[in-house]
PDB file of C-alpha atoms in Angstrom:
ATOM      1  CA  ALA A  13      10.502   8.679   6.111  1.00 77.00           C
ATOM      2  CA  GLN A  14       9.459   5.508   4.339  1.00 85.00           C
ATOM      3  CA  ARG A  15       6.424   5.699   2.118  1.00 91.00           C
ATOM      4  CA  VAL A  16       4.671   3.500  -0.423  1.00 95.00           C
ATOM      5  CA  THR A  17       2.517   5.102  -3.097  1.00 96.00           C
ATOM      6  CA  GLN A  18       0.011   3.341  -5.282  1.00 96.00           C
ATOM      7  CA  PRO A  19      -1.342   6.082  -7.526  1.00 95.00           C
ATOM      8  CA  GLU A  20      -4.355   4.168  -8.831  1.00 95.00           C
ATOM      9  CA  LYS A  21      -7.233   3.431  -6.520  1.00 93.00           C
ATOM     10  CA  LEU A  22      -9.112   1.552  -9.204  1.00 96.00           C
ATOM     11  CA  LEU A  23      -7.973  -0.243 -12.323  1.00 97.00           C
ATOM     12  CA  SER A  24     -10.286  -1.929 -14.771  1.00 97.00           C
ATOM     13  CA  VAL A  25      -9.176  -4.083 -17.712  1.00 97.00           C
ATOM     14  CA  PHE A  26     -10.693  -6.672 -19.998  1.00 97.00           C
ATOM     15  CA  LYS A  27      -9.857 -10.342 -19.806  1.00 96.00           C
ATOM     16  CA  GLY A  28      -6.770 -11.128 -21.844  1.00 96.00           C
ATOM     17  CA  ALA A  29      -5.442  -7.582 -21.713  1.00 97.00           C
ATOM     18  CA  PRO A  30      -2.120  -6.744 -20.064  1.00 97.00           C
ATOM     19  CA  VAL A  31      -2.258  -5.245 -16.615  1.00 97.00           C
ATOM     20  CA  GLU A  32       0.203  -3.132 -14.676  1.00 97.00           C
ATOM     21  CA  LEU A  33      -0.367  -2.009 -11.100  1.00 97.00           C
ATOM     22  CA  LYS A  34       1.939   0.817 -10.160  1.00 97.00           C
ATOM     23  CA  CYS A  35       3.912   1.139  -6.957  1.00 97.00           C
ATOM     24  CA  ASN A  36       6.504   3.717  -5.996  1.00 97.00           C
ATOM     25  CA  TYR A  37       8.413   3.876  -2.763  1.00 96.00           C
ATOM     26  CA  SER A  38      10.466   6.285  -0.744  1.00 95.00           C
ATOM     27  CA  TYR A  39      13.137   4.747   1.472  1.00 92.00           C
ATOM     28  CA  SER A  40      16.703   5.680   2.313  1.00 89.00           C
ATOM     29  CA  GLY A  41      17.909   2.136   2.916  1.00 85.00           C
ATOM     30  CA  SER A  42      18.099  -0.945   0.725  1.00 86.00           C
ATOM     31  CA  PRO A  43      14.450  -1.695  -0.092  1.00 89.00           C
ATOM     32  CA  GLU A  44      12.676  -5.003   0.309  1.00 90.00           C
ATOM     33  CA  LEU A  45       9.359  -4.892  -1.500  1.00 93.00           C
ATOM     34  CA  PHE A  46       6.352  -7.142  -1.673  1.00 94.00           C
ATOM     35  CA  TRP A  47       2.944  -7.420  -3.265  1.00 96.00           C
ATOM     36  CA  TYR A  48       0.028  -8.629  -1.194  1.00 96.00           C
ATOM     37  CA  VAL A  49      -3.393  -9.558  -2.562  1.00 96.00           C
ATOM     38  CA  GLN A  50      -6.844  -9.802  -1.047  1.00 94.00           C
ATOM     39  CA  TYR A  51      -9.447 -11.700  -3.028  1.00 95.00           C
ATOM     40  CA  SER A  52     -13.112 -11.203  -2.271  1.00 91.00           C
ATOM     41  CA  ARG A  53     -14.003 -12.659   1.150  1.00 88.00           C
ATOM     42  CA  GLN A  54     -10.454 -13.914   1.716  1.00 91.00           C
ATOM     43  CA  ARG A  55      -7.615 -12.808   3.913  1.00 93.00           C
ATOM     44  CA  LEU A  56      -4.799 -10.591   2.806  1.00 94.00           C
ATOM     45  CA  GLN A  57      -1.960 -12.808   1.638  1.00 94.00           C
ATOM     46  CA  LEU A  58       1.500 -12.521   0.192  1.00 93.00           C
ATOM     47  CA  LEU A  59       1.600 -12.675  -3.606  1.00 94.00           C
ATOM     48  CA  LEU A  60       5.260 -12.179  -4.327  1.00 91.00           C
ATOM     49  CA  ARG A  61       8.465 -10.645  -3.035  1.00 88.00           C
ATOM     50  CA  HIS A  62      11.075  -8.886  -5.134  1.00 82.00           C
ATOM     51  CA  ILE A  63      13.946 -10.840  -3.698  1.00 77.00           C
ATOM     52  CA  SER A  64      12.567 -14.106  -5.085  1.00 77.00           C
ATOM     53  CA  ARG A  65      12.333 -12.799  -8.649  1.00 76.00           C
ATOM     54  CA  GLU A  66       9.621 -15.351  -9.281  1.00 82.00           C
ATOM     55  CA  SER A  67       6.377 -15.373 -11.209  1.00 84.00           C
ATOM     56  CA  ILE A  68       3.279 -16.172  -9.193  1.00 87.00           C
ATOM     57  CA  LYS A  69      -0.051 -16.742 -10.949  1.00 91.00           C
ATOM     58  CA  GLY A  70       1.511 -15.134 -14.005  1.00 92.00           C
ATOM     59  CA  PHE A  71       2.421 -11.947 -12.127  1.00 94.00           C
ATOM     60  CA  THR A  72       5.916 -10.510 -12.023  1.00 93.00           C
ATOM     61  CA  ALA A  73       7.357  -7.402 -10.433  1.00 94.00           C
ATOM     62  CA  ASP A  74      10.765  -5.879 -10.977  1.00 88.00           C
ATOM     63  CA  LEU A  75      12.446  -3.564  -8.543  1.00 91.00           C
ATOM     64  CA  ASN A  76      13.716  -0.446 -10.305  1.00 92.00           C
ATOM     65  CA  LYS A  77      15.898   1.446  -7.853  1.00 91.00           C
ATOM     66  CA  GLY A  78      16.496   4.306 -10.285  1.00 92.00           C
ATOM     67  CA  GLU A  79      12.784   5.015 -10.572  1.00 93.00           C
ATOM     68  CA  THR A  80      12.050   3.781  -7.029  1.00 95.00           C
ATOM     69  CA  SER A  81       9.311   1.596  -8.445  1.00 95.00           C
ATOM     70  CA  PHE A  82       8.040  -1.953  -8.035  1.00 96.00           C
ATOM     71  CA  HIS A  83       5.217  -2.269 -10.537  1.00 96.00           C
ATOM     72  CA  LEU A  84       3.212  -5.488 -10.738  1.00 96.00           C
ATOM     73  CA  LYS A  85       2.591  -6.846 -14.227  1.00 96.00           C
ATOM     74  CA  LYS A  86       0.738  -9.625 -15.934  1.00 96.00           C
ATOM     75  CA  PRO A  87       0.626 -10.019 -19.713  1.00 96.00           C
ATOM     76  CA  PHE A  88      -2.870 -11.521 -19.914  1.00 97.00           C
ATOM     77  CA  ALA A  89      -5.327 -10.726 -17.149  1.00 97.00           C
ATOM     78  CA  GLN A  90      -7.884 -13.301 -16.013  1.00 97.00           C
ATOM     79  CA  GLU A  91     -11.210 -12.701 -14.301  1.00 96.00           C
ATOM     80  CA  GLU A  92      -9.940 -14.481 -11.188  1.00 96.00           C
ATOM     81  CA  ASP A  93      -7.253 -11.816 -10.849  1.00 97.00           C
ATOM     82  CA  SER A  94      -9.907  -9.345  -9.709  1.00 97.00           C
ATOM     83  CA  ALA A  95      -8.859  -8.376  -6.201  1.00 97.00           C
ATOM     84  CA  MET A  96      -7.340  -5.679  -4.039  1.00 95.00           C
ATOM     85  CA  TYR A  97      -3.582  -5.413  -4.446  1.00 97.00           C
ATOM     86  CA  TYR A  98      -1.253  -3.822  -1.915  1.00 96.00           C
ATOM     87  CA  CYS A  99       2.379  -2.955  -2.382  1.00 97.00           C
ATOM     88  CA  ALA A 100       4.437  -3.159   0.809  1.00 95.00           C
ATOM     89  CA  LEU A 101       7.902  -2.130   1.971  1.00 94.00           C
ATOM     90  CA  ASN A 102       9.796  -3.907   4.740  1.00 91.00           C
ATOM     91  CA  THR A 103      11.236  -1.392   7.164  1.00 86.00           C
ATOM     92  CA  PRO A 104      13.232  -1.666  10.396  1.00 83.00           C
ATOM     93  CA  SER A 105      11.187  -1.894  13.554  1.00 80.00           C
ATOM     94  CA  GLY A 106      13.161  -2.067  16.751  1.00 74.00           C
ATOM     95  CA  GLY A 107      16.522  -3.822  16.818  1.00 74.00           C
ATOM     96  CA  SER A 108      16.793  -6.456  14.121  1.00 77.00           C
ATOM     97  CA  ASN A 109      13.038  -6.663  13.577  1.00 82.00           C
ATOM     98  CA  TYR A 110      10.967  -5.418  10.682  1.00 85.00           C
ATOM     99  CA  LYS A 111       7.464  -4.261   9.904  1.00 89.00           C
ATOM    100  CA  LEU A 112       5.591  -3.813   6.646  1.00 92.00           C
ATOM    101  CA  THR A 113       4.536  -0.392   5.412  1.00 92.00           C
ATOM    102  CA  PHE A 114       1.646  -0.698   2.959  1.00 94.00           C
ATOM    103  CA  GLY A 115       0.374   1.456   0.146  1.00 95.00           C
ATOM    104  CA  LYS A 116      -3.306   2.354  -0.027  1.00 94.00           C
ATOM    105  CA  GLY A 117      -4.045  -0.435  -2.455  1.00 95.00           C
ATOM    106  CA  THR A 118      -5.402  -0.755  -5.987  1.00 96.00           C
ATOM    107  CA  LEU A 119      -8.661  -2.505  -6.709  1.00 95.00           C
ATOM    108  CA  LEU A 120      -8.265  -4.454  -9.933  1.00 97.00           C
ATOM    109  CA  THR A 121     -11.345  -5.489 -11.851  1.00 97.00           C
ATOM    110  CA  VAL A 122     -10.982  -7.803 -14.810  1.00 97.00           C
ATOM    111  CA  ASN A 123     -14.060  -7.677 -17.002  1.00 96.00           C
ATOM    112  CA  PRO A 124     -15.157 -10.605 -19.177  1.00 94.00           C
TER     113      PRO A 124
ATOM    114  CA  ASN B 299      -3.359 -24.797  11.569  1.00 62.00           C
ATOM    115  CA  ALA B 300      -6.418 -22.584  11.809  1.00 76.00           C
ATOM    116  CA  GLY B 301      -4.584 -19.436  10.857  1.00 92.00           C
ATOM    117  CA  VAL B 302      -4.686 -16.118  12.630  1.00 96.00           C
ATOM    118  CA  MET B 303      -7.943 -15.820  14.547  1.00 96.00           C
ATOM    119  CA  GLN B 304      -9.489 -12.501  15.397  1.00 97.00           C
ATOM    120  CA  ASN B 305     -12.547 -11.826  17.464  1.00 96.00           C
ATOM    121  CA  PRO B 306     -14.982 -10.368  17.515  1.00 97.00           C
ATOM    122  CA  ARG B 307     -15.435 -10.031  13.768  1.00 96.00           C
ATOM    123  CA  HIS B 308     -17.846  -7.168  14.281  1.00 97.00           C
ATOM    124  CA  LEU B 309     -18.129  -4.913  17.278  1.00 97.00           C
ATOM    125  CA  VAL B 310     -20.494  -2.023  17.852  1.00 98.00           C
ATOM    126  CA  ARG B 311     -19.807   0.461  20.608  1.00 97.00           C
ATOM    127  CA  ARG B 312     -21.280   3.781  21.666  1.00 97.00           C
ATOM    128  CA  ARG B 313     -19.058   6.781  22.096  1.00 97.00           C
ATOM    129  CA  GLY B 314     -17.200   6.642  25.381  1.00 97.00           C
ATOM    130  CA  GLN B 315     -17.272   2.860  25.724  1.00 97.00           C
ATOM    131  CA  GLU B 316     -14.287   0.547  25.568  1.00 98.00           C
ATOM    132  CA  ALA B 317     -13.447  -1.794  22.710  1.00 98.00           C
ATOM    133  CA  ARG B 318     -11.302  -4.889  23.100  1.00 98.00           C
ATOM    134  CA  LEU B 319     -10.104  -6.750  20.057  1.00 98.00           C
ATOM    135  CA  ARG B 320      -8.408 -10.115  20.335  1.00 98.00           C
ATOM    136  CA  CYS B 321      -5.919 -11.856  18.125  1.00 97.00           C
ATOM    137  CA  SER B 322      -4.615 -15.391  18.386  1.00 97.00           C
ATOM    138  CA  PRO B 323      -1.576 -15.818  16.154  1.00 95.00           C
ATOM    139  CA  MET B 324      -0.826 -18.897  14.147  1.00 94.00           C
ATOM    140  CA  LYS B 325       0.640 -21.756  16.090  1.00 90.00           C
ATOM    141  CA  GLY B 326       4.352 -21.273  16.565  1.00 87.00           C
ATOM    142  CA  HIS B 327       4.253 -17.552  15.787  1.00 90.00           C
ATOM    143  CA  SER B 328       5.490 -15.237  18.485  1.00 89.00           C
ATOM    144  CA  HIS B 329       5.357 -11.949  16.555  1.00 92.00           C
ATOM    145  CA  VAL B 330       2.087 -10.039  16.273  1.00 95.00           C
ATOM    146  CA  TYR B 331       1.287  -6.904  14.321  1.00 96.00           C
ATOM    147  CA  TRP B 332      -1.817  -4.730  14.438  1.00 98.00           C
ATOM    148  CA  TYR B 333      -2.917  -2.617  11.482  1.00 97.00           C
ATOM    149  CA  ARG B 334      -5.868  -0.258  11.089  1.00 96.00           C
ATOM    150  CA  GLN B 335      -7.756   0.307   7.881  1.00 93.00           C
ATOM    151  CA  LEU B 336      -9.897   3.406   7.752  1.00 87.00           C
ATOM    152  CA  PRO B 337     -12.467   3.877   4.982  1.00 77.00           C
ATOM    153  CA  GLU B 338     -10.756   4.800   1.697  1.00 76.00           C
ATOM    154  CA  GLU B 339      -7.337   4.271   3.298  1.00 81.00           C
ATOM    155  CA  GLY B 340      -4.764   1.517   3.174  1.00 85.00           C
ATOM    156  CA  LEU B 341      -3.419  -0.507   6.042  1.00 92.00           C
ATOM    157  CA  LYS B 342      -1.740   1.665   8.632  1.00 94.00           C
ATOM    158  CA  PHE B 343       0.737   0.078  11.019  1.00 94.00           C
ATOM    159  CA  MET B 344      -0.157   0.489  14.655  1.00 96.00           C
ATOM    160  CA  VAL B 345       1.969  -1.741  16.853  1.00 96.00           C
ATOM    161  CA  TYR B 346       4.309  -4.721  16.780  1.00 95.00           C
ATOM    162  CA  LEU B 347       4.569  -7.044  19.748  1.00 94.00           C
ATOM    163  CA  GLN B 348       6.387 -10.143  20.787  1.00 92.00           C
ATOM    164  CA  LYS B 349       5.393 -12.177  23.800  1.00 89.00           C
ATOM    165  CA  GLU B 350       5.295  -9.810  26.791  1.00 89.00           C
ATOM    166  CA  ASN B 351       7.104  -7.076  24.854  1.00 92.00           C
ATOM    167  CA  ILE B 352       6.112  -4.108  22.754  1.00 94.00           C
ATOM    168  CA  ILE B 353       8.714  -3.852  20.021  1.00 92.00           C
ATOM    169  CA  ASP B 354       7.385  -0.894  18.040  1.00 93.00           C
ATOM    170  CA  GLU B 355       4.351   1.229  18.887  1.00 94.00           C
ATOM    171  CA  SER B 356       5.180   4.123  16.596  1.00 92.00           C
ATOM    172  CA  GLY B 357       1.811   3.875  14.865  1.00 93.00           C
ATOM    173  CA  MET B 358      -0.340   3.882  17.991  1.00 95.00           C
ATOM    174  CA  PRO B 359      -2.296   7.017  18.846  1.00 93.00           C
ATOM    175  CA  LYS B 360      -0.834   8.573  21.973  1.00 89.00           C
ATOM    176  CA  GLU B 361      -4.023   8.332  23.992  1.00 94.00           C
ATOM    177  CA  ARG B 362      -6.768   5.763  24.541  1.00 97.00           C
ATOM    178  CA  PHE B 363      -5.048   2.964  22.612  1.00 97.00           C
ATOM    179  CA  SER B 364      -3.028   0.172  24.164  1.00 97.00           C
ATOM    180  CA  ALA B 365      -1.897  -3.298  23.170  1.00 97.00           C
ATOM    181  CA  GLU B 366      -0.532  -6.329  24.904  1.00 96.00           C
ATOM    182  CA  PHE B 367       0.596  -9.816  24.051  1.00 95.00           C
ATOM    183  CA  PRO B 368       0.843 -11.792  27.287  1.00 93.00           C
ATOM    184  CA  LYS B 369       2.840 -14.934  27.842  1.00 90.00           C
ATOM    185  CA  GLU B 370      -0.377 -16.927  27.702  1.00 90.00           C
ATOM    186  CA  GLY B 371      -3.431 -16.044  25.658  1.00 92.00           C
ATOM    187  CA  PRO B 372      -4.194 -13.803  22.719  1.00 95.00           C
ATOM    188  CA  SER B 373      -2.904 -10.375  21.886  1.00 97.00           C
ATOM    189  CA  ILE B 374      -5.371  -7.646  22.797  1.00 98.00           C
ATOM    190  CA  LEU B 375      -5.845  -4.225  21.263  1.00 98.00           C
ATOM    191  CA  ARG B 376      -7.747  -2.009  23.652  1.00 98.00           C
ATOM    192  CA  ILE B 377      -9.403   1.258  22.776  1.00 98.00           C
ATOM    193  CA  GLN B 378     -10.748   3.282  25.656  1.00 97.00           C
ATOM    194  CA  GLN B 379     -13.461   5.934  25.386  1.00 97.00           C
ATOM    195  CA  VAL B 380     -14.077   5.244  21.728  1.00 97.00           C
ATOM    196  CA  VAL B 381     -14.974   8.059  19.351  1.00 96.00           C
ATOM    197  CA  ARG B 382     -16.591   7.924  15.916  1.00 94.00           C
ATOM    198  CA  GLY B 383     -13.197   8.303  14.245  1.00 93.00           C
ATOM    199  CA  ASP B 384     -12.142   4.948  15.699  1.00 96.00           C
ATOM    200  CA  SER B 385     -14.602   3.180  13.397  1.00 96.00           C
ATOM    201  CA  ALA B 386     -12.399   1.059  11.174  1.00 96.00           C
ATOM    202  CA  ALA B 387     -11.279  -2.445  10.372  1.00 95.00           C
ATOM    203  CA  TYR B 388      -8.484  -3.648  12.629  1.00 97.00           C
ATOM    204  CA  PHE B 389      -6.273  -6.375  11.255  1.00 97.00           C
ATOM    205  CA  CYS B 390      -3.902  -8.586  13.129  1.00 97.00           C
ATOM    206  CA  ALA B 391      -1.026 -10.414  11.495  1.00 96.00           C
ATOM    207  CA  SER B 392       1.502 -12.856  12.839  1.00 94.00           C
ATOM    208  CA  SER B 393       4.907 -14.066  11.833  1.00 91.00           C
ATOM    209  CA  PRO B 394       7.379 -16.606  13.162  1.00 85.00           C
ATOM    210  CA  THR B 395      10.362 -14.383  12.456  1.00 72.00           C
ATOM    211  CA  GLY B 396       9.362 -10.747  12.763  1.00 62.00           C
ATOM    212  CA  SER B 397       8.779 -10.022   9.103  1.00 61.00           C
ATOM    213  CA  SER B 398      12.416 -10.530   8.161  1.00 66.00           C
ATOM    214  CA  THR B 399      11.092 -12.507   5.201  1.00 72.00           C
ATOM    215  CA  GLY B 400       8.304 -10.018   4.593  1.00 75.00           C
ATOM    216  CA  GLU B 401       5.605 -12.620   4.985  1.00 86.00           C
ATOM    217  CA  LEU B 402       2.897 -11.833   7.464  1.00 91.00           C
ATOM    218  CA  PHE B 403      -0.153 -14.007   7.980  1.00 94.00           C
ATOM    219  CA  PHE B 404      -3.293 -11.980   8.386  1.00 96.00           C
ATOM    220  CA  GLY B 405      -6.520 -12.521  10.228  1.00 96.00           C
ATOM    221  CA  GLU B 406      -9.906 -11.665   8.772  1.00 95.00           C
ATOM    222  CA  GLY B 407     -10.104  -8.443  10.696  1.00 95.00           C
ATOM    223  CA  SER B 408     -12.358  -6.969  13.355  1.00 97.00           C
ATOM    224  CA  ARG B 409     -14.733  -4.256  12.220  1.00 96.00           C
ATOM    225  CA  LEU B 410     -15.432  -1.664  14.867  1.00 97.00           C
ATOM    226  CA  THR B 411     -18.391   0.643  14.485  1.00 96.00           C
ATOM    227  CA  VAL B 412     -18.792   3.497  16.928  1.00 97.00           C
ATOM    228  CA  LEU B 413     -22.273   4.958  17.144  1.00 95.00           C
TER     229      LEU B 413
END
């Protein structure tokens, strides 16, 4: 069965320090992975998707199929990065449709 | 585009009552997903609907829970005879393409408290 694991519930770093939010997945098919973010008092929104291989707000994430991981990284954390981060896996859901399976989330706090 | 609208934002029910949560997807979106977030837990998939069709209800509890997305009007998640364990935040998300791109647009959630 598909599963997304985010081992850290809480992560606290200082401004300017590197940050890595861990995500591991379990899936028998070809994985499509995403990071979603929820800032305080805002809606959950897409941050980035592995297929785009892009950097958003300084964040990158590389899919490592050997380690079944999709860790989110940023070299220099900013206070505005403080938020809840969810890793998500796209999985088949009836015919040619899909649904997202989410991890439990990691609350990142960037201290001044 | 106002985004995904959920109401009520907060709902309090006593055990045994019914809860109805509504979700209006973004304009032009015909795919709706419902997720539940229990305290200390992540988002758990409940059900995926298209207009007048339930596509995937593998995450719905077998009893007391139902969902619909009629041709006209919002999607409704209905919980009958609520129990304390139903207290949670219920999130709705919509998509124009059924998550094939992985991008879902979320509402602000409806927080159900069962007394």
